[in-house]
Amino acid sequence: IDFNFFKLDILQINYNKFNMKEYLFSIIIPVYNNANFLEKCIKSVLNQKIKDVQVILVNDRSTDDSEKICKN
């Protein structure tokens, strides 16, 4: 099996980057060519009342600006 075919870029946004701990919630956001909505989606998750969250972005080889948004 060629596992390079299944390569996904997984990026994590930790609400508190300096406090490595277990989180109450982990939110997984699949990303594929949705740059137009991605920033709004991430901000929406981070602006919730519960701040003890981990956001995991799974980029499936997007060809638009999604990867750049994920890394910023």
mmCIF file of C-alpha atoms in Angstrom:
data_model
loop_
_atom_site.group_PDB
_atom_site.id
_atom_site.type_symbol
_atom_site.label_atom_id
_atom_site.label_comp_id
_atom_site.label_asym_id
_atom_site.label_seq_id
_atom_site.Cartn_x
_atom_site.Cartn_y
_atom_site.Cartn_z
ATOM 1 C CA ILE A 1 0.000 0.000 0.000
ATOM 2 C CA ASP A 2 1.341 3.398 -0.965
ATOM 3 C CA PHE A 3 0.648 5.470 2.134
ATOM 4 C CA ASN A 4 1.903 8.639 0.430
ATOM 5 C CA PHE A 5 -1.332 8.563 -1.549
ATOM 6 C CA PHE A 6 -3.237 9.003 1.711
ATOM 7 C CA LYS A 7 -1.068 11.838 2.976
ATOM 8 C CA LEU A 8 -3.049 14.405 4.961
ATOM 9 C CA ASP A 9 -1.732 17.578 6.514
ATOM 10 C CA ILE A 10 -2.906 17.700 10.103
ATOM 11 C CA LEU A 11 -2.556 21.008 11.904
ATOM 12 C CA GLN A 12 -3.623 21.736 15.433
ATOM 13 C CA ILE A 13 -4.679 25.058 16.865
ATOM 14 C CA ASN A 14 -4.458 24.943 20.620
ATOM 15 C CA TYR A 15 -6.461 27.677 22.285
ATOM 16 C CA ASN A 16 -3.704 28.023 24.853
ATOM 17 C CA LYS A 17 -0.490 27.154 23.026
ATOM 18 C CA PHE A 18 1.702 27.222 26.118
ATOM 19 C CA ASN A 19 -0.362 24.930 28.287
ATOM 20 C CA MET A 20 0.051 21.385 27.040
ATOM 21 C CA LYS A 21 -2.757 19.501 28.714
ATOM 22 C CA GLU A 22 -5.733 17.356 27.989
ATOM 23 C CA TYR A 23 -8.635 19.276 26.527
ATOM 24 C CA LEU A 24 -12.290 19.056 27.340
ATOM 25 C CA PHE A 25 -13.137 18.970 23.624
ATOM 26 C CA SER A 26 -11.255 18.200 20.449
ATOM 27 C CA ILE A 27 -12.888 19.575 17.326
ATOM 28 C CA ILE A 28 -11.862 18.086 14.004
ATOM 29 C CA ILE A 29 -12.437 20.231 10.923
ATOM 30 C CA PRO A 30 -11.947 18.534 7.553
ATOM 31 C CA VAL A 31 -10.455 20.930 5.013
ATOM 32 C CA TYR A 32 -10.627 20.613 1.250
ATOM 33 C CA ASN A 33 -10.778 23.701 -0.955
ATOM 34 C CA ASN A 34 -12.955 25.697 1.404
ATOM 35 C CA ALA A 35 -10.749 28.760 1.882
ATOM 36 C CA ASN A 36 -13.766 31.060 1.482
ATOM 37 C CA PHE A 37 -15.334 29.734 4.690
ATOM 38 C CA LEU A 38 -12.413 28.335 6.677
ATOM 39 C CA GLU A 39 -11.367 31.438 8.605
ATOM 40 C CA LYS A 40 -14.962 32.128 9.654
ATOM 41 C CA CYS A 41 -15.330 28.500 10.735
ATOM 42 C CA ILE A 42 -12.174 28.587 12.887
ATOM 43 C CA LYS A 43 -13.129 31.911 14.484
ATOM 44 C CA SER A 44 -16.588 30.570 15.233
ATOM 45 C CA VAL A 45 -15.152 27.564 17.065
ATOM 46 C CA LEU A 46 -12.660 29.660 19.051
ATOM 47 C CA ASN A 47 -15.297 32.236 20.028
ATOM 48 C CA GLN A 48 -17.505 29.736 21.830
ATOM 49 C CA LYS A 49 -18.099 30.020 25.584
ATOM 50 C CA ILE A 50 -16.083 26.874 26.261
ATOM 51 C CA LYS A 51 -12.427 27.792 25.895
ATOM 52 C CA ASP A 52 -10.925 24.436 26.779
ATOM 53 C CA VAL A 53 -10.816 23.182 23.190
ATOM 54 C CA GLN A 54 -8.336 21.765 20.763
ATOM 55 C CA VAL A 55 -8.970 22.400 17.074
ATOM 56 C CA ILE A 56 -7.547 19.885 14.618
ATOM 57 C CA LEU A 57 -7.557 20.875 10.951
ATOM 58 C CA VAL A 58 -7.200 17.989 8.497
ATOM 59 C CA ASN A 59 -6.228 19.308 5.077
ATOM 60 C CA ASP A 60 -6.777 16.807 2.258
ATOM 61 C CA ARG A 61 -4.406 18.378 -0.306
ATOM 62 C CA SER A 62 -6.405 21.515 -0.979
ATOM 63 C CA THR A 63 -5.473 23.388 -4.130
ATOM 64 C CA ASP A 64 -6.782 26.776 -2.989
ATOM 65 C CA ASP A 65 -5.556 29.000 -0.113
ATOM 66 C CA SER A 66 -6.872 26.640 2.574
ATOM 67 C CA GLU A 67 -3.418 25.447 3.594
ATOM 68 C CA LYS A 68 -2.174 29.002 4.042
ATOM 69 C CA ILE A 69 -5.175 29.809 6.244
ATOM 70 C CA CYS A 70 -4.588 26.663 8.314
ATOM 71 C CA LYS A 71 -0.984 27.601 9.003
ATOM 72 C CA ASN A 72 -1.784 31.182 10.067
#
